[in-house]
mmCIF file of C-alpha atoms and ligand atoms in Angstrom:
data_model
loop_
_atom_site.group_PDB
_atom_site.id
_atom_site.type_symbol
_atom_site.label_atom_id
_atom_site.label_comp_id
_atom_site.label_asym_id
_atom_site.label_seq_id
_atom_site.Cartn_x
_atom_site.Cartn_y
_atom_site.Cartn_z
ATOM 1 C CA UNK K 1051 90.361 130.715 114.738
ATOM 2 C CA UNK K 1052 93.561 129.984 115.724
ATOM 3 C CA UNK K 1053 96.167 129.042 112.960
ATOM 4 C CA UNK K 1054 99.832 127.248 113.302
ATOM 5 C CA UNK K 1055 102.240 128.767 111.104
ATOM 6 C CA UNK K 1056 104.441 127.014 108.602
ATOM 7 C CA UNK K 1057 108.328 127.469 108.100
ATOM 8 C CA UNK K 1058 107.785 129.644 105.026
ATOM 9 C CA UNK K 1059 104.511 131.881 106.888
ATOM 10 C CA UNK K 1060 101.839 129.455 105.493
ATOM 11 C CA UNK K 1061 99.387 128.946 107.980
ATOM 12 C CA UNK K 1062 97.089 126.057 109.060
ATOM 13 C CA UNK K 1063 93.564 126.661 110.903
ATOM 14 C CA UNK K 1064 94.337 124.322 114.086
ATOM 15 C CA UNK K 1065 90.741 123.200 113.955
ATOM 16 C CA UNK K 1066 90.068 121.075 111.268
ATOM 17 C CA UNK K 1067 87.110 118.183 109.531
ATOM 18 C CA UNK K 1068 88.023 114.527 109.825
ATOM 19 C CA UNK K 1069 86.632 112.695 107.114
ATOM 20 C CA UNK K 1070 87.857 108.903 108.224
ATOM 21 C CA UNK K 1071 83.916 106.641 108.237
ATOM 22 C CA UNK K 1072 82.503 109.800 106.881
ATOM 23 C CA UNK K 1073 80.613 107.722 103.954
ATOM 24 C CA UNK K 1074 79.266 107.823 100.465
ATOM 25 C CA UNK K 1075 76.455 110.408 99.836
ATOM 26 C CA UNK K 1076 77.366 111.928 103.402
ATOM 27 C CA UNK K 1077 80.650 113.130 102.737
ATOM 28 C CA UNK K 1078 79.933 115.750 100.536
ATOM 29 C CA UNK K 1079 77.292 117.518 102.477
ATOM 30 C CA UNK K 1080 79.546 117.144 105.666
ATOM 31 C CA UNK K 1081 82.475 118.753 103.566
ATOM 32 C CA UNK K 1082 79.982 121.845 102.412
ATOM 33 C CA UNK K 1083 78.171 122.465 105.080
ATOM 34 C CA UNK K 1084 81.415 122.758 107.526
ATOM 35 C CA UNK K 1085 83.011 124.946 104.728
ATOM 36 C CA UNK K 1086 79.794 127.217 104.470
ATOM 37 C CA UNK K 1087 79.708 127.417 108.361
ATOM 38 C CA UNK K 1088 83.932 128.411 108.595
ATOM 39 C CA UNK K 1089 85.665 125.675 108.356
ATOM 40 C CA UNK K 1090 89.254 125.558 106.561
ATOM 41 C CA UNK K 1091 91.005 122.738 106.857
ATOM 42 C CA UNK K 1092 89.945 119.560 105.607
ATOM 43 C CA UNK K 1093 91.793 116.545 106.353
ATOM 44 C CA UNK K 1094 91.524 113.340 103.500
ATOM 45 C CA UNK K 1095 93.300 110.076 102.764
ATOM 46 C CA UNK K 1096 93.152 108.321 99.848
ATOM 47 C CA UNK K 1097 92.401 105.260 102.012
ATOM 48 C CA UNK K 1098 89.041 106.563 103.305
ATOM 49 C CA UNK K 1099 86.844 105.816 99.939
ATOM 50 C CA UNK K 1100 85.173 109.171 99.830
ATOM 51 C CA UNK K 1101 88.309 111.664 98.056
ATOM 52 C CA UNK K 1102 85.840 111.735 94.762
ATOM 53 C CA UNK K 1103 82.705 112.699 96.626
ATOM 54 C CA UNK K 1104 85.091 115.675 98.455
ATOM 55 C CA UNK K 1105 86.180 116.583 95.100
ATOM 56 C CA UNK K 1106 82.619 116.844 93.580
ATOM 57 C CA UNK K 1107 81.673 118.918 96.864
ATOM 58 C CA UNK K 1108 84.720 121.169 96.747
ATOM 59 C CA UNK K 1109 84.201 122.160 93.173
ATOM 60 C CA UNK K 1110 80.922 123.183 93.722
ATOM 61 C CA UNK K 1111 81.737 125.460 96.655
ATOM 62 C CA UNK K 1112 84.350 127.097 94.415
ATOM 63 C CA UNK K 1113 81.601 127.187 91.622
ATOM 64 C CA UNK K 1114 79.538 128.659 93.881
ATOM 65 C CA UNK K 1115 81.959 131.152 95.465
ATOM 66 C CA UNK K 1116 81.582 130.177 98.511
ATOM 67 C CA UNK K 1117 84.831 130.076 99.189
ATOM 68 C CA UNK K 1118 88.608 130.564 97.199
ATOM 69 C CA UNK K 1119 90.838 127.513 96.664
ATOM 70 C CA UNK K 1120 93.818 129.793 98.646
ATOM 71 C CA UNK K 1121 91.340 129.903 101.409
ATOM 72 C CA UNK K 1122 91.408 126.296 102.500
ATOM 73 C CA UNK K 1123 93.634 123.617 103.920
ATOM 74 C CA UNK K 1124 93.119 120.416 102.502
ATOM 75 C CA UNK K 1125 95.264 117.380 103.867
ATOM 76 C CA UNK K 1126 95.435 113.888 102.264
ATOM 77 C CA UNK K 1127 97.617 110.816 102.677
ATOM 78 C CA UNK K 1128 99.938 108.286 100.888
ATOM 79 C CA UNK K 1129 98.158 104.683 101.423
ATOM 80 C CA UNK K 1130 100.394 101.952 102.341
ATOM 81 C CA UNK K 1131 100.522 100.118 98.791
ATOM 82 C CA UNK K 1132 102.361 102.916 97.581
ATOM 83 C CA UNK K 1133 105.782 103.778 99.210
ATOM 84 C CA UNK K 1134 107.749 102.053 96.609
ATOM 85 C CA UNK K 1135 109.260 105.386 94.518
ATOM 86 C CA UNK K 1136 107.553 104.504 91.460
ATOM 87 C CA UNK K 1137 104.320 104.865 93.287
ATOM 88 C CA UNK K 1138 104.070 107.392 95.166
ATOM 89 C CA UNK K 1139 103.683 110.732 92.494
ATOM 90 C CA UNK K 1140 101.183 108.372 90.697
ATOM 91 C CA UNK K 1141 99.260 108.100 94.179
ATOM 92 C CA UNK K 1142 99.234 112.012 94.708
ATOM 93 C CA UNK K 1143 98.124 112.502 91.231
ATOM 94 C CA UNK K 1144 95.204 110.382 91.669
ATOM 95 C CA UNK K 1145 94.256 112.091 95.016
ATOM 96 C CA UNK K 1146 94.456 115.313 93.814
ATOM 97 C CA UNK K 1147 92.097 114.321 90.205
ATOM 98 C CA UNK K 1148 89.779 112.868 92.995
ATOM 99 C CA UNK K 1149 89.769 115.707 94.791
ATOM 100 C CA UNK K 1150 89.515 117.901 91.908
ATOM 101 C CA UNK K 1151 92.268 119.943 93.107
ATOM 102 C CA UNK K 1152 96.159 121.148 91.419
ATOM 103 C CA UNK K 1153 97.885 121.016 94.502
ATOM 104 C CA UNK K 1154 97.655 119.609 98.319
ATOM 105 C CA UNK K 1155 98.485 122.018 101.337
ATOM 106 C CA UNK K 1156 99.942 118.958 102.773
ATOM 107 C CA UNK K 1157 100.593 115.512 101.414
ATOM 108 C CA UNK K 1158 101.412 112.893 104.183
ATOM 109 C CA UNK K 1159 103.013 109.096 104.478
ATOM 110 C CA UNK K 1160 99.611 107.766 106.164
ATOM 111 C CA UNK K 1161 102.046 105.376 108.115
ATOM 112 C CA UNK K 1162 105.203 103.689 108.897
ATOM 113 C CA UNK K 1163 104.241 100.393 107.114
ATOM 114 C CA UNK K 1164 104.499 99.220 103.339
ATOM 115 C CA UNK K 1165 102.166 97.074 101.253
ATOM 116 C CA UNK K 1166 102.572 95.346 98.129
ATOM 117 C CA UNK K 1167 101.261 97.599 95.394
ATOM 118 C CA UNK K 1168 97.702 97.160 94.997
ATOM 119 C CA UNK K 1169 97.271 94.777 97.731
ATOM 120 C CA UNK K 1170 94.693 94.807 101.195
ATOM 121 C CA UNK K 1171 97.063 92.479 103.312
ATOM 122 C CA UNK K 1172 95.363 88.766 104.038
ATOM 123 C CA UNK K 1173 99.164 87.241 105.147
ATOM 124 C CA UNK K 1174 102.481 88.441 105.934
ATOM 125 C CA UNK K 1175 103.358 88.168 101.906
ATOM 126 C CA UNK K 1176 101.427 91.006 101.375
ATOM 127 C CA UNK K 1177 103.605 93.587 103.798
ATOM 128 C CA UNK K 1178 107.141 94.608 102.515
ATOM 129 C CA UNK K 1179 109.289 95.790 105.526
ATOM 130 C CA UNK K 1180 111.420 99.058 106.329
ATOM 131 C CA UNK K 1181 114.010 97.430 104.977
ATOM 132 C CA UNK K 1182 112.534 96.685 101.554
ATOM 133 C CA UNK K 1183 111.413 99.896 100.769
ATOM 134 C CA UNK K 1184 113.152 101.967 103.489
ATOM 135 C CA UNK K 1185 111.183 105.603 104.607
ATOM 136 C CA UNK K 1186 113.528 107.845 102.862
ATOM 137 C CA UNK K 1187 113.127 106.158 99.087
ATOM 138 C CA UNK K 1188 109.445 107.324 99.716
ATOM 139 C CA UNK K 1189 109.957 110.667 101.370
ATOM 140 C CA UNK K 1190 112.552 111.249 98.397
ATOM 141 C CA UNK K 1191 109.316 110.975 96.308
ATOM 142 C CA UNK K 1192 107.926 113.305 98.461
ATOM 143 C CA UNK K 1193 110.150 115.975 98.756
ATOM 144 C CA UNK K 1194 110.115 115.524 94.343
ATOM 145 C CA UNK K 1195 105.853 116.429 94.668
ATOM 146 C CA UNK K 1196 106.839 119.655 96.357
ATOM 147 C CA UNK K 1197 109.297 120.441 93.771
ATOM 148 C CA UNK K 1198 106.711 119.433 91.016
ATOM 149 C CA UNK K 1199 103.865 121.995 92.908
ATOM 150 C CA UNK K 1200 101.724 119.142 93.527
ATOM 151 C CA UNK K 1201 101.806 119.926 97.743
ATOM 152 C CA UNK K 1202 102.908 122.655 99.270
ATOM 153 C CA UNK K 1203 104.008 120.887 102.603
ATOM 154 C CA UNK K 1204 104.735 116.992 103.222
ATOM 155 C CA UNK K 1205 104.863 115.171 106.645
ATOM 156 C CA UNK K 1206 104.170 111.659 108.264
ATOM 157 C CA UNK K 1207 101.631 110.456 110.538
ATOM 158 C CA UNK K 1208 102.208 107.721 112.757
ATOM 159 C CA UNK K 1209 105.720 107.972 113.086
ATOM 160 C CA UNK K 1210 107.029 108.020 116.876
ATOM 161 C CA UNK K 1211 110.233 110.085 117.596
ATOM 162 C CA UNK K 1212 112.849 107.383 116.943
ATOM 163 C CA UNK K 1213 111.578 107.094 113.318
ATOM 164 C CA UNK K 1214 111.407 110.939 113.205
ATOM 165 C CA UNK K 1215 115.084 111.094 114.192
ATOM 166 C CA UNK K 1216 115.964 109.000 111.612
ATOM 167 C CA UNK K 1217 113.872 110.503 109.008
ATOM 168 C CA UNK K 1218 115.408 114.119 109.935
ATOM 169 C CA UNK K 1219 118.726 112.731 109.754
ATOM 170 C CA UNK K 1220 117.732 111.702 105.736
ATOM 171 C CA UNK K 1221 115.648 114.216 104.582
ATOM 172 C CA UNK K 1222 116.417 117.566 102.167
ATOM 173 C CA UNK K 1223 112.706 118.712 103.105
ATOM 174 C CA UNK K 1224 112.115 117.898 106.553
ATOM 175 C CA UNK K 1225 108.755 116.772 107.737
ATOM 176 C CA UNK K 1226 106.786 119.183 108.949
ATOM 177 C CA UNK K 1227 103.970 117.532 110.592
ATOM 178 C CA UNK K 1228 103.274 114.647 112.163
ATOM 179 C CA UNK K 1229 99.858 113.661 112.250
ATOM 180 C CA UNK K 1230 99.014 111.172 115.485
ATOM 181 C CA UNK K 1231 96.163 109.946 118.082
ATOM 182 C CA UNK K 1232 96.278 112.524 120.514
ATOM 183 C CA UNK K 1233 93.743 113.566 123.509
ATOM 184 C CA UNK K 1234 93.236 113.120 127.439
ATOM 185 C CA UNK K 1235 93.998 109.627 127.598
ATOM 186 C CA UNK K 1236 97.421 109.371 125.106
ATOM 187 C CA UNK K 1237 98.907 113.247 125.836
ATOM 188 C CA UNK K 1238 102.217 111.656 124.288
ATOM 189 C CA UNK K 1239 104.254 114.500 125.954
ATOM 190 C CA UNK K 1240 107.188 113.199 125.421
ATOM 191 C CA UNK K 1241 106.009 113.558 121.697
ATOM 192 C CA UNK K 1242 104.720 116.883 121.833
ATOM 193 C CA UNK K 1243 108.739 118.184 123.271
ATOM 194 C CA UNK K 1244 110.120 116.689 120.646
ATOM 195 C CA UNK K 1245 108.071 118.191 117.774
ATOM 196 C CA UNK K 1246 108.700 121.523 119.504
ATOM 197 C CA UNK K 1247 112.279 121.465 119.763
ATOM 198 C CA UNK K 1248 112.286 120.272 115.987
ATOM 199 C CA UNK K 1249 109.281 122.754 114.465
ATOM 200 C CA UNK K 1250 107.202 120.109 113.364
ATOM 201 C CA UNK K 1251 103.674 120.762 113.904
ATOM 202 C CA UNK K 1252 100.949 117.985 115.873
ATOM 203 C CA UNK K 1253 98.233 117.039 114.184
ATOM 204 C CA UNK K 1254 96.077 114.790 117.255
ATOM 205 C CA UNK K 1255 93.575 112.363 115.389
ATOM 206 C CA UNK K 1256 90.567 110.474 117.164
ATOM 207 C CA UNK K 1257 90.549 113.490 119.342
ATOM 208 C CA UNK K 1258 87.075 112.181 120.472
ATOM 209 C CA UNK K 1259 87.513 108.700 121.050
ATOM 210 C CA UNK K 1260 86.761 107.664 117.351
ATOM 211 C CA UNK K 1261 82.924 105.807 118.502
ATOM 212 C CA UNK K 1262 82.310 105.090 115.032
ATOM 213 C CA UNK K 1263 85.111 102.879 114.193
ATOM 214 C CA UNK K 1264 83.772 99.249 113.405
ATOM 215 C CA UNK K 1265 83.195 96.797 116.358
ATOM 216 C CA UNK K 1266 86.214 94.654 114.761
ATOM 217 C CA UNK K 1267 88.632 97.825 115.727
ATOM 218 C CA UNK K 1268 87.074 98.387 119.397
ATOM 219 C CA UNK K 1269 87.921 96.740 122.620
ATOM 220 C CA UNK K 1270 85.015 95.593 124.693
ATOM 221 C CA UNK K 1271 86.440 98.025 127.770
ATOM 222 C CA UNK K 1272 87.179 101.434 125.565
ATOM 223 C CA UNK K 1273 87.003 104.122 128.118
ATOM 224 C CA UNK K 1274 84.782 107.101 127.664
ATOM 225 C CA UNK K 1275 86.099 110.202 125.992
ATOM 226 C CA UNK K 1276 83.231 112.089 125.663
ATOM 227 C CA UNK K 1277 81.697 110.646 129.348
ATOM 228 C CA UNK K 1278 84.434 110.967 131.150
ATOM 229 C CA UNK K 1279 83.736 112.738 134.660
ATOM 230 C CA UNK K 1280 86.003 115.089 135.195
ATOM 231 C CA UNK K 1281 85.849 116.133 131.556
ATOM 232 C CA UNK K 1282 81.911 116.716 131.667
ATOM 233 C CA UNK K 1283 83.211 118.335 134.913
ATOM 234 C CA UNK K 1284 85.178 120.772 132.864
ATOM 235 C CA UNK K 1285 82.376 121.287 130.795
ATOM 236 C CA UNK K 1286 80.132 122.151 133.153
ATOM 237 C CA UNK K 1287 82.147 124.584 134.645
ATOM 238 C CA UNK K 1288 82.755 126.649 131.260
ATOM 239 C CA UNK K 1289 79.171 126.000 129.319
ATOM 240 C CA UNK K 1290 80.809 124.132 126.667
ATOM 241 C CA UNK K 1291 79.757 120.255 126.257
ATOM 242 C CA UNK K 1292 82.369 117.513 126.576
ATOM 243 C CA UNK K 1293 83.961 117.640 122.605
ATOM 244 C CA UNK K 1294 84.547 121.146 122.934
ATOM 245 C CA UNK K 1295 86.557 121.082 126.089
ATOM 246 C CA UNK K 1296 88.260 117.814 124.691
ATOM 247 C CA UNK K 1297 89.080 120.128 121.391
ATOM 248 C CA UNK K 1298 89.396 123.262 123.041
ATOM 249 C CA UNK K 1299 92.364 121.456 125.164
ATOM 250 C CA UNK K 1300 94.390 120.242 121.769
ATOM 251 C CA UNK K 1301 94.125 123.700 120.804
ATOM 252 C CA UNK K 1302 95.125 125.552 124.079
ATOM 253 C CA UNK K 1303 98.158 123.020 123.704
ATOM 254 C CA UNK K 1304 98.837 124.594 120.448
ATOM 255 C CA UNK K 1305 98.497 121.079 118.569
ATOM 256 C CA UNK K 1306 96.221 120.998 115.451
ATOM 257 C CA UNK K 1307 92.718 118.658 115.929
ATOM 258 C CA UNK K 1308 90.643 117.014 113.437
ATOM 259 C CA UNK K 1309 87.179 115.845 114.815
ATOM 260 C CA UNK K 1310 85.059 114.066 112.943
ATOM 261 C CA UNK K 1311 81.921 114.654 111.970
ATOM 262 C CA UNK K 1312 78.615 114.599 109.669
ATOM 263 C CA UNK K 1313 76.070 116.240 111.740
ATOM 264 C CA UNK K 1314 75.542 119.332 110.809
ATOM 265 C CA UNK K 1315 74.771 119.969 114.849
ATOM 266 C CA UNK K 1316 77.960 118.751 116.010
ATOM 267 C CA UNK K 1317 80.166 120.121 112.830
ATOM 268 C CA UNK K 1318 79.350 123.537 114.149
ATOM 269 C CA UNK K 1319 79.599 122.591 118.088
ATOM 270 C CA UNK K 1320 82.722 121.282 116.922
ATOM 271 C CA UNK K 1321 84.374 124.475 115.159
ATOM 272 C CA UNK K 1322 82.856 126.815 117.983
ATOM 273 C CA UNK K 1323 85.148 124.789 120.531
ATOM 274 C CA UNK K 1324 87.167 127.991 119.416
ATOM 275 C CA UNK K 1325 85.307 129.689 121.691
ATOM 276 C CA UNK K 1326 85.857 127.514 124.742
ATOM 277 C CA UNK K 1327 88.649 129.128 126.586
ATOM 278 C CA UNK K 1328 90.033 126.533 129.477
ATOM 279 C CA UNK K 1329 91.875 127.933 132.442
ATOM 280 C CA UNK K 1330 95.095 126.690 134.136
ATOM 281 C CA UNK K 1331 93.262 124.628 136.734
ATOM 282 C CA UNK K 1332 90.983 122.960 133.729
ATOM 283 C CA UNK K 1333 94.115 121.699 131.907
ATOM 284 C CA UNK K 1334 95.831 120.527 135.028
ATOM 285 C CA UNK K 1335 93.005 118.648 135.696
ATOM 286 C CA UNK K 1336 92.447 116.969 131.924
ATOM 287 C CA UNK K 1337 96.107 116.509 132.030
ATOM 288 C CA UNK K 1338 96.085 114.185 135.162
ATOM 289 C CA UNK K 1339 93.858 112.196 132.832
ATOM 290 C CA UNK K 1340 96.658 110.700 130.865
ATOM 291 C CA UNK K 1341 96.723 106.428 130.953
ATOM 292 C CA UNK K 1342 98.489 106.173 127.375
ATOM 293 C CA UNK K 1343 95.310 104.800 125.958
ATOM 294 C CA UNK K 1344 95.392 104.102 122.201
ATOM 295 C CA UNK K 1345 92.083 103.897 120.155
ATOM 296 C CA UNK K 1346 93.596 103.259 116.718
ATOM 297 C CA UNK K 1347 96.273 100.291 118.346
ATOM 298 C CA UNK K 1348 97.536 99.584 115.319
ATOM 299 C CA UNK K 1349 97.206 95.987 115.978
ATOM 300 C CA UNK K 1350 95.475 95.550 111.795
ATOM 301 C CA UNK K 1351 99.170 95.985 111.052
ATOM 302 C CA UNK K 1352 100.357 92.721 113.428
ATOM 303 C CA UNK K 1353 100.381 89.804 110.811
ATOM 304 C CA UNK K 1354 102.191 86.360 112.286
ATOM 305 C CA UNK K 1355 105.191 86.762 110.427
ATOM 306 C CA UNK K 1356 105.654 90.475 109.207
ATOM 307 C CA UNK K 1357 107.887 93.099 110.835
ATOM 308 C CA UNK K 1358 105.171 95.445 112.085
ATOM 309 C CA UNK K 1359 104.472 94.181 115.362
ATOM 310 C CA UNK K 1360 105.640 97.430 117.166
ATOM 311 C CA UNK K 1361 104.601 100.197 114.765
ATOM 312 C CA UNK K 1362 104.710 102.918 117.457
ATOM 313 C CA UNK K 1363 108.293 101.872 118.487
ATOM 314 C CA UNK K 1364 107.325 101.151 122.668
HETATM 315 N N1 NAP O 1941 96.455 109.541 110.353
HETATM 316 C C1 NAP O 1941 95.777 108.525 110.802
HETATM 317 O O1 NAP O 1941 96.247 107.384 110.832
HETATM 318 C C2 NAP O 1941 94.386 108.766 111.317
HETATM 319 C C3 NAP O 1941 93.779 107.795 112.139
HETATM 320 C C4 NAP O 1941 92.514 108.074 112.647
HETATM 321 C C5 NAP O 1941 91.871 109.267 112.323
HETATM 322 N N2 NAP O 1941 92.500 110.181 111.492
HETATM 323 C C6 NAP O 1941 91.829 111.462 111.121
HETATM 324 O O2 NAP O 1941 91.304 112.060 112.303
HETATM 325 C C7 NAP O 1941 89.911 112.277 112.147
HETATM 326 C C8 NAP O 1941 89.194 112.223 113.498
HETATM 327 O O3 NAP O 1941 89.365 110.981 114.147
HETATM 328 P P1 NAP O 1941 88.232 109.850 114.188
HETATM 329 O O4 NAP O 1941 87.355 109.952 112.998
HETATM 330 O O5 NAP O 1941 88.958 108.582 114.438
HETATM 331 O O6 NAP O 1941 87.385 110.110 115.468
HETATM 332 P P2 NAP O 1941 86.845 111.337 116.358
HETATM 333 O O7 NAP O 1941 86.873 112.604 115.601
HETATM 334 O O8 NAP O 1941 87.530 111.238 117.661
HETATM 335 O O9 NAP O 1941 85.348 110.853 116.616
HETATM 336 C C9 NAP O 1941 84.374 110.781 115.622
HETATM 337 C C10 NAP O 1941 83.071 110.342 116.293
HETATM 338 O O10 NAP O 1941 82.641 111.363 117.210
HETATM 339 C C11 NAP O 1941 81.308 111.770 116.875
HETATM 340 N N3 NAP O 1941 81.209 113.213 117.169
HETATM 341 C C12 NAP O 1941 81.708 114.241 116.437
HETATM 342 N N4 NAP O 1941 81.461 115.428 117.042
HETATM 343 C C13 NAP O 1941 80.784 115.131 118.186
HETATM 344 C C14 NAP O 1941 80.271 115.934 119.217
HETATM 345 N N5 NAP O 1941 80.367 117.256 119.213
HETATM 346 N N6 NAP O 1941 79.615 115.307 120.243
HETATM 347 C C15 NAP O 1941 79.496 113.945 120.259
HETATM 348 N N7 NAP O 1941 79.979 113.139 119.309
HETATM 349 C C16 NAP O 1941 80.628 113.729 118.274
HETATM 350 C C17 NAP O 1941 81.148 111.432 115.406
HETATM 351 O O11 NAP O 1941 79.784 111.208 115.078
HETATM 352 P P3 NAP O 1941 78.972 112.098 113.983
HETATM 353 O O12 NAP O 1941 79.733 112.049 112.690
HETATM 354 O O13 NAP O 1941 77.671 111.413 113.922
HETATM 355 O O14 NAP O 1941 78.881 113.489 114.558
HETATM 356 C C18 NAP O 1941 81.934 110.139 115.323
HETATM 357 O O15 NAP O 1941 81.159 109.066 115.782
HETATM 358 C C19 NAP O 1941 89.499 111.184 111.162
HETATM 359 O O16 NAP O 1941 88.224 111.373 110.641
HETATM 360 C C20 NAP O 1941 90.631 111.265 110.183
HETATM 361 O O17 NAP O 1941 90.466 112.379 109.317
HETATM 362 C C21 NAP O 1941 93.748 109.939 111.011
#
């Protein structure tokens, strides 16, 4: 398995288990049974619901010694009601008792948008802009959990370069990942450069086309991942089936991937995308694919009368 290596030598397996829709008394069986067939690198959010069910899975597995806490990568996120500094070590503490875990590998700001404390937005009173509770009073709270041991690493996710310029410009620790929606259709190379030339690692989310998002967060025309032609094309060509060459690609590009999954079928089709080895002419092709396509729009964040009408700065 490929691994992408940290400032200090820590290393991340670039192939890791989305757990966003993964739900209640599926979770934890998705979580063991990837872990039992190889996987490393679990990616969480406080957000999703399911952190306690992980945790209760994850304990076991140690119990069971099936695996060593230093031999996994496990990922979770800030929610958006807590960027306000006095919130934001409480929120990690809570994720890592649900998780049953001391520390995080890597703790990240889920995105570039504040909540009230407590609050799921109905209105624009329940947002508090960047300029309330501006990016660096949380990511000062951040770079105090590393200093406490609580994470090991901290990053963002959803930040485009502009706010990663100005974060890098603020920060003591800089960020050292950036975790964003990243595949055939939204190659964000422009993106990609700029992590490069900065050493902040990719992290590309909905690498599949996210199908199991709610009908309320799809668009009736949502182009095919997974069925696209020159994809299954690709496939074809190298006996892999259509996730694996859309993973295999991420990978080849030396971004990290998180598909999700809670089949045990597909969890191992999914980590054996390893195996898939693309040639030049494969990625050309996938890479004329690119229509800057967003699944996860971001458009939930667009309330009449709140700032967060462009979260993705274009
Ligand atoms: N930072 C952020 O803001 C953010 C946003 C979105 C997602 N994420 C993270 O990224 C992870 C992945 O993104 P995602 O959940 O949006 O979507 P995704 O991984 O692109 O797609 C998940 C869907 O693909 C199906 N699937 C999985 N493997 C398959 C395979 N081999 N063949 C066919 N279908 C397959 C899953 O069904 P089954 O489960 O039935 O296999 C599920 O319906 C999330 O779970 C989450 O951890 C982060």
């Amino acid at each position: 398995m490929k691994q992408l290596k940290f400032n200090n030598g820590d290393l991340m397996p670039a192939i890791g288990l989305g757990t966003w829709k993964s739900n209640p008394g599926e979770v934890g069986q998705a979580v063991k049974t990837a872990i039992i067939n190889g996987y490393r690198h679990i990616d969480c959010a406080a957000v999703y619901g399911n952190e306690t069910e992980i945790g209760v899975a994850l304990a076991e597995l140690f119990q069971e010694g099936v695996v060593k806490r230093e031999d996994l990568w496990i990922t979770s996120k800030l929610w958006n009601d807590s960027h306000q500094s006095q919130y934001v070590i409480d929120a990690l503490k809570k994720t890592l008792s649900d998780l049953q875990l001391e520390y995080l590998d890597l703790y990240l700001i889920h995105w570039p948008v504040a909540f009230k404390h407590g609050v799921q937005p109905q209105s624009s009173e329940d947002f508090l802009s960047l300029e309330e509770v501006p990016i660096i009073e949380t990511w000062t709270k951040m770079e105090e959990a590393v200093k406490l041991g609580l994470t090991k690493h901290i990053g963002v996710s959803n930040f485009s370069i502009k706010k990663l310029k100005d974060l890098l410009s603020k920060a003591t620790i800089k960020p050292e990942v950036n975790q964003v929606e990243l595949h055939p259709f939204l190659q964000q190379n422009e993106l990609v450069q700029f992590a490069k030339e900065n050493q902040i690692i990719l992290t590309g989310y909905s690498p599949l086309g996210s199908g199991d998002r709610s009908v309320g967060m799809k668009k009736a025309d949502e182009p095919s991942l997974l069925n696209n032609e020159v994809i299954a094309e690709v496939a074809k060509a190298n006996g892999c089936t259509t996730a694996q060459v859309l993973i295999a690609w991420q990978v080849q590009r030396g971004t990290a991937v998180i598909p999700k999954s809670t089949n045990a079928d597909r969890l191992k089709q999914n980590l054996e995308s390893a195996l898939c080895r693309l040639s030049e002419e494969d990625i050309k092709k996938i890479n004329g694919l690119d229509r800057h396509y967003r699944y996860v729009d971001a458009k939930f964040f667009d309330v009449s009368g709140n700032t967060y009408s462009n979260v993705y700065d274009e």
